[in-house]
Amino acid sequence: MLLLLAVAVLPARAQPASTGVLDWKANTTLASYLTQQLHAQYAGRAAELTRAAQSAAGAAAYHDSVRARCRRVLGPLPARTPLQAQVVGQLARPGFRIEKIIYESTPHHHVTANLYVPDGPGRWPTVLFPCGHENEAKATVSYQQTAMLFATHGFAVLVPDPVSQGERLQLTDAAGKPLARGGTTEHTLLNAQAALVGCSLPAAELWDNIRGLDYLATRPDVDTARFGCLGNSGGATQTAYLLASEPRLKVAALCSYVAAGERNLELTGPADGCVMLPNAGRLGLDIADWPIAFAPKPLLLLAGRYDFVDYTSIETAHAEIGCVYQALGQPQWHDLFTVDDGHGISKPKREAAVAFFLRWLKGEVPAGPITEGLLPISTARELQCTATGQVNTRFADEVNLAAFYQAEAQRLATSRPTLNAHNLSKRIVGVVEDRAMRDLFDGKNNKTLPHFEAELRDTLRRGGLLFRKLIVLRDQFPPLPVLRLDAPTARKTGRVLICFSDAGKAALADSTAWLRSQLKHYDVVLLADLRGQGETADPAAALDPKYYNREYRPALVSLHLGQPLLYQRVADAMQLARYASDTTPGNRFIDLYASGTSAELVALHVAACTPRVARVRVRSLPPSWLEMLAQPTVHDVYSNAVPGVLLHYDVPELVHMLGVRIRRM
């Protein structure tokens, strides 16, 4: 008892006062802001579609607009080059054979595929069947079953391995061992690389599939007037890209279709890199628009009512697609088949797809229901096209996508114009969508800029320093939490220091000795959390580690919106510089201090864009985007990704432009 009493009267250990400023659930702030921006971008789409569906001319104009936007958002496609196609083996099966095919979609970039061909002579109607995200790709059991069911009903079926799956892993060591944790991770990493050079991974997948049709067109046993396409899950997304791009397709079906649309992004957040296309939201493209680009050709949606793919989104897409088909006079050419199951191309969905293709590609109406019998499943090794199991180890001259994007970046480095403050600001204005951000970078007169204000919320004493807790608010911007330190009033230097860190202002506030030393040289020191950092960092629960990015959700939604997260943070820092200038009497110089790659990139951009910044102090110079491309498995690239940035500049050019204004700590 005496011991317990002694413990009870010991003083409690003091907990350091919080550096938090926002008095709400701060880590939802950026997500809420981006969701509001998302809805604002899509606000006019429904009305536009409704108006378009009032007449055939309106629907045709909407269809043409969608096709143009789809092609634009996918990015450039390569030139056609020799396919160098070869049949490297075949397997005999009851009623059909499986040929093992290898072709080059671009020089030294090999595609492995299986072609299912019915027995007997004929020019067969042919189905291109892009695979979903299963690592086995063309060897996936349900995909084999689908191809065999089509083959036994008189269709040839080409099943290519997508990049990063099957025999086409792009990121491997010399022995062919994968360097990433799966196909969706590879897709995501490669799409970040592609974005930097103005390309996209979906465009690479699209080109592989277009060249697959080109290969089929060389075969005498294929009827090129009767091409169709069917895809499941990620394969359905690949199919959707084809629908907007490939006029040779006559019939299509999308199973467990998912794309980055308004509702999906709000409910589940961004998906992997073969789904996420920068600027899709900026161009108003939603989940139904890709199939609308195919109208009014026969189209079937296959859905599982209990799929993790949001079924309400599928129903909405079906209705939106249907109104265009109705306006174009072909409502019966579009249908939705739903089963009480989950994700994937299950037996009833396969059977429904075959019946649909028989009707629209062969002109046959089955006398009874299509019934799938038992057919032999092959092993992945039996279906393998390369001797080693991977194109990276089979072909010494294989050019994987990572190497292609690196070579493109090096080529761009020799042809870019010299960087200066004017063309940098012009570049940023050309990328960002938000009007308030554009005005900042345009260098408009202060009277035209949206009003901002700073609210004092509280104070904090720590280490002999008095911190004022401020929220800097501005119309159309998320609130910025700031800690402000003021030097003694008797001394004025005319200088302000603005500090930000990837770790947030709390980490900076812990360094009280360092802060005291800074107050000897500055009238005001501001410690700020730029959006998505510190207090407003996305919650860890929202992060899927397979994406290799600590802020994947806000970074990808920002790219979808056409507002790269890096440029949003640059706008925040420029806003703080204006706040410092306008609220600090006699202020003549602003210095920036940055810690961490994202913060350092922000500081370099701000200093390059505005003469208000006299000096930039950084712990280290951030890596160039070219260096990021040279390390394809590096984490957090999306945090600082700007689509097409390497067409215009790289980090060393920012550093060179700033010259002596940069100081390394």
PDB file of N, CA and C in Angstrom, residues 329-390:
ATOM      1  N   GLY A 329     -30.676   5.197 -82.667  1.00  0.00           N
ATOM      2  CA  GLY A 329     -31.617   4.298 -83.331  1.00  0.00           C
ATOM      3  C   GLY A 329     -31.310   2.827 -83.218  1.00  0.00           C
ATOM      4  N   GLN A 330     -30.414   2.443 -82.283  1.00  0.00           N
ATOM      5  CA  GLN A 330     -30.052   1.027 -82.142  1.00  0.00           C
ATOM      6  C   GLN A 330     -30.099   0.590 -80.675  1.00  0.00           C
ATOM      7  N   PRO A 331     -31.191   0.743 -79.977  1.00  0.00           N
ATOM      8  CA  PRO A 331     -31.217   0.390 -78.549  1.00  0.00           C
ATOM      9  C   PRO A 331     -30.993  -1.091 -78.290  1.00  0.00           C
ATOM     10  N   GLN A 332     -31.388  -1.956 -79.250  1.00  0.00           N
ATOM     11  CA  GLN A 332     -31.268  -3.400 -79.057  1.00  0.00           C
ATOM     12  C   GLN A 332     -29.839  -3.894 -79.225  1.00  0.00           C
ATOM     13  N   TRP A 333     -28.939  -3.019 -79.639  1.00  0.00           N
ATOM     14  CA  TRP A 333     -27.554  -3.432 -79.855  1.00  0.00           C
ATOM     15  C   TRP A 333     -26.702  -3.286 -78.594  1.00  0.00           C
ATOM     16  N   HIS A 334     -27.311  -2.933 -77.514  1.00  0.00           N
ATOM     17  CA  HIS A 334     -26.584  -2.774 -76.253  1.00  0.00           C
ATOM     18  C   HIS A 334     -27.349  -3.482 -75.151  1.00  0.00           C
ATOM     19  N   ASP A 335     -26.627  -4.243 -74.303  1.00  0.00           N
ATOM     20  CA  ASP A 335     -27.325  -5.019 -73.274  1.00  0.00           C
ATOM     21  C   ASP A 335     -26.440  -5.154 -72.036  1.00  0.00           C
ATOM     22  N   LEU A 336     -27.098  -5.451 -70.916  1.00  0.00           N
ATOM     23  CA  LEU A 336     -26.425  -5.736 -69.643  1.00  0.00           C
ATOM     24  C   LEU A 336     -26.874  -7.107 -69.169  1.00  0.00           C
ATOM     25  N   PHE A 337     -25.897  -7.984 -68.899  1.00  0.00           N
ATOM     26  CA  PHE A 337     -26.180  -9.323 -68.376  1.00  0.00           C
ATOM     27  C   PHE A 337     -25.608  -9.399 -66.968  1.00  0.00           C
ATOM     28  N   THR A 338     -26.475  -9.641 -65.972  1.00  0.00           N
ATOM     29  CA  THR A 338     -26.057  -9.647 -64.575  1.00  0.00           C
ATOM     30  C   THR A 338     -26.278 -11.015 -63.961  1.00  0.00           C
ATOM     31  N   VAL A 339     -25.315 -11.442 -63.172  1.00  0.00           N
ATOM     32  CA  VAL A 339     -25.370 -12.718 -62.468  1.00  0.00           C
ATOM     33  C   VAL A 339     -25.197 -12.455 -60.980  1.00  0.00           C
ATOM     34  N   ASP A 340     -25.790 -13.264 -60.160  1.00  0.00           N
ATOM     35  CA  ASP A 340     -25.612 -13.142 -58.711  1.00  0.00           C
ATOM     36  C   ASP A 340     -24.299 -13.802 -58.287  1.00  0.00           C
ATOM     37  N   ASP A 341     -23.202 -13.232 -58.733  1.00  0.00           N
ATOM     38  CA  ASP A 341     -21.886 -13.708 -58.307  1.00  0.00           C
ATOM     39  C   ASP A 341     -20.979 -12.496 -58.151  1.00  0.00           C
ATOM     40  N   GLY A 342     -19.678 -12.735 -58.138  1.00  0.00           N
ATOM     41  CA  GLY A 342     -18.743 -11.665 -57.857  1.00  0.00           C
ATOM     42  C   GLY A 342     -17.916 -11.284 -59.063  1.00  0.00           C
ATOM     43  N   HIS A 343     -16.638 -11.018 -58.802  1.00  0.00           N
ATOM     44  CA  HIS A 343     -15.735 -10.510 -59.825  1.00  0.00           C
ATOM     45  C   HIS A 343     -15.285 -11.642 -60.737  1.00  0.00           C
ATOM     46  N   GLY A 344     -15.135 -11.346 -62.020  1.00  0.00           N
ATOM     47  CA  GLY A 344     -14.540 -12.316 -62.926  1.00  0.00           C
ATOM     48  C   GLY A 344     -15.514 -12.820 -63.969  1.00  0.00           C
ATOM     49  N   ILE A 345     -14.934 -13.493 -64.970  1.00  0.00           N
ATOM     50  CA  ILE A 345     -15.735 -13.995 -66.085  1.00  0.00           C
ATOM     51  C   ILE A 345     -16.126 -15.445 -65.787  1.00  0.00           C
ATOM     52  N   SER A 346     -17.164 -15.585 -65.008  1.00  0.00           N
ATOM     53  CA  SER A 346     -17.645 -16.892 -64.562  1.00  0.00           C
ATOM     54  C   SER A 346     -18.351 -17.624 -65.702  1.00  0.00           C
ATOM     55  N   LYS A 347     -18.711 -18.872 -65.456  1.00  0.00           N
ATOM     56  CA  LYS A 347     -19.321 -19.717 -66.491  1.00  0.00           C
ATOM     57  C   LYS A 347     -20.569 -19.078 -67.110  1.00  0.00           C
ATOM     58  N   PRO A 348     -21.549 -18.600 -66.349  1.00  0.00           N
ATOM     59  CA  PRO A 348     -22.711 -17.992 -67.006  1.00  0.00           C
ATOM     60  C   PRO A 348     -22.368 -16.741 -67.817  1.00  0.00           C
ATOM     61  N   LYS A 349     -21.376 -15.985 -67.377  1.00  0.00           N
ATOM     62  CA  LYS A 349     -20.969 -14.810 -68.151  1.00  0.00           C
ATOM     63  C   LYS A 349     -20.288 -15.232 -69.446  1.00  0.00           C
ATOM     64  N   ARG A 350     -19.461 -16.276 -69.388  1.00  0.00           N
ATOM     65  CA  ARG A 350     -18.817 -16.770 -70.609  1.00  0.00           C
ATOM     66  C   ARG A 350     -19.865 -17.235 -71.612  1.00  0.00           C
ATOM     67  N   GLU A 351     -20.832 -17.962 -71.115  1.00  0.00           N
ATOM     68  CA  GLU A 351     -21.875 -18.490 -72.000  1.00  0.00           C
ATOM     69  C   GLU A 351     -22.694 -17.356 -72.624  1.00  0.00           C
ATOM     70  N   ALA A 352     -23.005 -16.327 -71.832  1.00  0.00           N
ATOM     71  CA  ALA A 352     -23.751 -15.189 -72.365  1.00  0.00           C
ATOM     72  C   ALA A 352     -22.926 -14.445 -73.418  1.00  0.00           C
ATOM     73  N   ALA A 353     -21.617 -14.336 -73.188  1.00  0.00           N
ATOM     74  CA  ALA A 353     -20.752 -13.652 -74.151  1.00  0.00           C
ATOM     75  C   ALA A 353     -20.723 -14.402 -75.478  1.00  0.00           C
ATOM     76  N   VAL A 354     -20.611 -15.726 -75.437  1.00  0.00           N
ATOM     77  CA  VAL A 354     -20.583 -16.507 -76.675  1.00  0.00           C
ATOM     78  C   VAL A 354     -21.893 -16.348 -77.440  1.00  0.00           C
ATOM     79  N   ALA A 355     -23.014 -16.396 -76.733  1.00  0.00           N
ATOM     80  CA  ALA A 355     -24.310 -16.223 -77.400  1.00  0.00           C
ATOM     81  C   ALA A 355     -24.400 -14.855 -78.069  1.00  0.00           C
ATOM     82  N   PHE A 356     -23.896 -13.819 -77.400  1.00  0.00           N
ATOM     83  CA  PHE A 356     -23.932 -12.456 -77.953  1.00  0.00           C
ATOM     84  C   PHE A 356     -23.066 -12.360 -79.201  1.00  0.00           C
ATOM     85  N   PHE A 357     -21.872 -12.931 -79.149  1.00  0.00           N
ATOM     86  CA  PHE A 357     -20.968 -12.858 -80.298  1.00  0.00           C
ATOM     87  C   PHE A 357     -21.477 -13.716 -81.457  1.00  0.00           C
ATOM     88  N   LEU A 358     -22.117 -14.843 -81.141  1.00  0.00           N
ATOM     89  CA  LEU A 358     -22.713 -15.642 -82.215  1.00  0.00           C
ATOM     90  C   LEU A 358     -23.762 -14.834 -82.973  1.00  0.00           C
ATOM     91  N   ARG A 359     -24.558 -14.086 -82.217  1.00  0.00           N
ATOM     92  CA  ARG A 359     -25.629 -13.296 -82.837  1.00  0.00           C
ATOM     93  C   ARG A 359     -25.067 -12.167 -83.681  1.00  0.00           C
ATOM     94  N   TRP A 360     -24.102 -11.433 -83.138  1.00  0.00           N
ATOM     95  CA  TRP A 360     -23.686 -10.193 -83.780  1.00  0.00           C
ATOM     96  C   TRP A 360     -22.440 -10.326 -84.645  1.00  0.00           C
ATOM     97  N   LEU A 361     -21.648 -11.388 -84.464  1.00  0.00           N
ATOM     98  CA  LEU A 361     -20.441 -11.538 -85.290  1.00  0.00           C
ATOM     99  C   LEU A 361     -20.594 -12.645 -86.329  1.00  0.00           C
ATOM    100  N   LYS A 362     -21.515 -13.588 -86.051  1.00  0.00           N
ATOM    101  CA  LYS A 362     -21.734 -14.672 -87.008  1.00  0.00           C
ATOM    102  C   LYS A 362     -23.151 -14.679 -87.580  1.00  0.00           C
ATOM    103  N   GLY A 363     -24.033 -13.863 -87.014  1.00  0.00           N
ATOM    104  CA  GLY A 363     -25.410 -13.837 -87.508  1.00  0.00           C
ATOM    105  C   GLY A 363     -26.185 -15.084 -87.174  1.00  0.00           C
ATOM    106  N   GLU A 364     -25.820 -15.758 -86.081  1.00  0.00           N
ATOM    107  CA  GLU A 364     -26.486 -16.991 -85.674  1.00  0.00           C
ATOM    108  C   GLU A 364     -27.226 -16.779 -84.354  1.00  0.00           C
ATOM    109  N   VAL A 365     -28.423 -17.311 -84.279  1.00  0.00           N
ATOM    110  CA  VAL A 365     -29.172 -17.296 -83.031  1.00  0.00           C
ATOM    111  C   VAL A 365     -29.221 -18.729 -82.521  1.00  0.00           C
ATOM    112  N   PRO A 366     -28.549 -19.026 -81.412  1.00  0.00           N
ATOM    113  CA  PRO A 366     -28.515 -20.404 -80.919  1.00  0.00           C
ATOM    114  C   PRO A 366     -29.922 -20.950 -80.667  1.00  0.00           C
ATOM    115  N   ALA A 367     -30.119 -22.221 -81.019  1.00  0.00           N
ATOM    116  CA  ALA A 367     -31.423 -22.859 -80.813  1.00  0.00           C
ATOM    117  C   ALA A 367     -31.746 -23.002 -79.335  1.00  0.00           C
ATOM    118  N   GLY A 368     -30.732 -23.111 -78.513  1.00  0.00           N
ATOM    119  CA  GLY A 368     -30.915 -23.228 -77.072  1.00  0.00           C
ATOM    120  C   GLY A 368     -29.802 -22.504 -76.354  1.00  0.00           C
ATOM    121  N   PRO A 369     -29.774 -22.598 -75.045  1.00  0.00           N
ATOM    122  CA  PRO A 369     -28.714 -21.909 -74.292  1.00  0.00           C
ATOM    123  C   PRO A 369     -27.339 -22.500 -74.598  1.00  0.00           C
ATOM    124  N   ILE A 370     -26.344 -21.633 -74.566  1.00  0.00           N
ATOM    125  CA  ILE A 370     -24.955 -22.085 -74.700  1.00  0.00           C
ATOM    126  C   ILE A 370     -24.566 -22.803 -73.413  1.00  0.00           C
ATOM    127  N   THR A 371     -24.009 -23.979 -73.555  1.00  0.00           N
ATOM    128  CA  THR A 371     -23.621 -24.765 -72.385  1.00  0.00           C
ATOM    129  C   THR A 371     -22.151 -25.125 -72.479  1.00  0.00           C
ATOM    130  N   GLU A 372     -21.422 -24.792 -71.453  1.00  0.00           N
ATOM    131  CA  GLU A 372     -19.991 -25.080 -71.435  1.00  0.00           C
ATOM    132  C   GLU A 372     -19.747 -26.481 -70.898  1.00  0.00           C
ATOM    133  N   GLY A 373     -19.074 -27.309 -71.696  1.00  0.00           N
ATOM    134  CA  GLY A 373     -18.707 -28.640 -71.239  1.00  0.00           C
ATOM    135  C   GLY A 373     -17.326 -28.646 -70.616  1.00  0.00           C
ATOM    136  N   LEU A 374     -16.857 -29.825 -70.280  1.00  0.00           N
ATOM    137  CA  LEU A 374     -15.526 -29.970 -69.703  1.00  0.00           C
ATOM    138  C   LEU A 374     -14.491 -30.017 -70.819  1.00  0.00           C
ATOM    139  N   LEU A 375     -13.519 -29.143 -70.735  1.00  0.00           N
ATOM    140  CA  LEU A 375     -12.439 -29.096 -71.709  1.00  0.00           C
ATOM    141  C   LEU A 375     -11.111 -29.092 -70.964  1.00  0.00           C
ATOM    142  N   PRO A 376     -10.043 -29.617 -71.584  1.00  0.00           N
ATOM    143  CA  PRO A 376      -8.768 -29.765 -70.866  1.00  0.00           C
ATOM    144  C   PRO A 376      -8.106 -28.419 -70.571  1.00  0.00           C
ATOM    145  N   ILE A 377      -7.737 -28.227 -69.315  1.00  0.00           N
ATOM    146  CA  ILE A 377      -7.010 -27.026 -68.906  1.00  0.00           C
ATOM    147  C   ILE A 377      -5.518 -27.284 -69.069  1.00  0.00           C
ATOM    148  N   SER A 378      -4.829 -26.356 -69.682  1.00  0.00           N
ATOM    149  CA  SER A 378      -3.390 -26.486 -69.884  1.00  0.00           C
ATOM    150  C   SER A 378      -2.643 -25.834 -68.730  1.00  0.00           C
ATOM    151  N   THR A 379      -1.428 -26.281 -68.498  1.00  0.00           N
ATOM    152  CA  THR A 379      -0.585 -25.631 -67.497  1.00  0.00           C
ATOM    153  C   THR A 379       0.048 -24.382 -68.104  1.00  0.00           C
ATOM    154  N   ALA A 380       0.507 -23.491 -67.230  1.00  0.00           N
ATOM    155  CA  ALA A 380       1.178 -22.282 -67.710  1.00  0.00           C
ATOM    156  C   ALA A 380       2.402 -22.647 -68.539  1.00  0.00           C
ATOM    157  N   ARG A 381       3.088 -23.701 -68.138  1.00  0.00           N
ATOM    158  CA  ARG A 381       4.288 -24.106 -68.882  1.00  0.00           C
ATOM    159  C   ARG A 381       3.920 -24.615 -70.276  1.00  0.00           C
ATOM    160  N   GLU A 382       2.804 -25.334 -70.384  1.00  0.00           N
ATOM    161  CA  GLU A 382       2.379 -25.815 -71.696  1.00  0.00           C
ATOM    162  C   GLU A 382       2.052 -24.653 -72.641  1.00  0.00           C
ATOM    163  N   LEU A 383       1.487 -23.594 -72.089  1.00  0.00           N
ATOM    164  CA  LEU A 383       1.085 -22.449 -72.906  1.00  0.00           C
ATOM    165  C   LEU A 383       2.218 -21.454 -73.136  1.00  0.00           C
ATOM    166  N   GLN A 384       3.338 -21.683 -72.487  1.00  0.00           N
ATOM    167  CA  GLN A 384       4.469 -20.762 -72.533  1.00  0.00           C
ATOM    168  C   GLN A 384       5.019 -20.640 -73.944  1.00  0.00           C
ATOM    169  N   CYS A 385       5.331 -19.398 -74.332  1.00  0.00           N
ATOM    170  CA  CYS A 385       5.848 -19.140 -75.674  1.00  0.00           C
ATOM    171  C   CYS A 385       7.374 -19.037 -75.710  1.00  0.00           C
ATOM    172  N   THR A 386       7.985 -18.616 -74.622  1.00  0.00           N
ATOM    173  CA  THR A 386       9.441 -18.466 -74.571  1.00  0.00           C
ATOM    174  C   THR A 386      10.058 -19.665 -73.855  1.00  0.00           C
ATOM    175  N   ALA A 387      11.288 -19.972 -74.189  1.00  0.00           N
ATOM    176  CA  ALA A 387      11.967 -21.096 -73.561  1.00  0.00           C
ATOM    177  C   ALA A 387      12.261 -20.837 -72.087  1.00  0.00           C
ATOM    178  N   THR A 388      12.470 -19.561 -71.724  1.00  0.00           N
ATOM    179  CA  THR A 388      12.849 -19.219 -70.356  1.00  0.00           C
ATOM    180  C   THR A 388      11.663 -18.838 -69.472  1.00  0.00           C
ATOM    181  N   GLY A 389      10.524 -18.565 -70.099  1.00  0.00           N
ATOM    182  CA  GLY A 389       9.353 -18.145 -69.334  1.00  0.00           C
ATOM    183  C   GLY A 389       9.208 -16.647 -69.202  1.00  0.00           C
ATOM    184  N   GLN A 390      10.209 -15.871 -69.691  1.00  0.00           N
ATOM    185  CA  GLN A 390      10.137 -14.408 -69.638  1.00  0.00           C
ATOM    186  C   GLN A 390      10.833 -13.820 -70.865  1.00  0.00           C
TER     187      GLN A 390
END
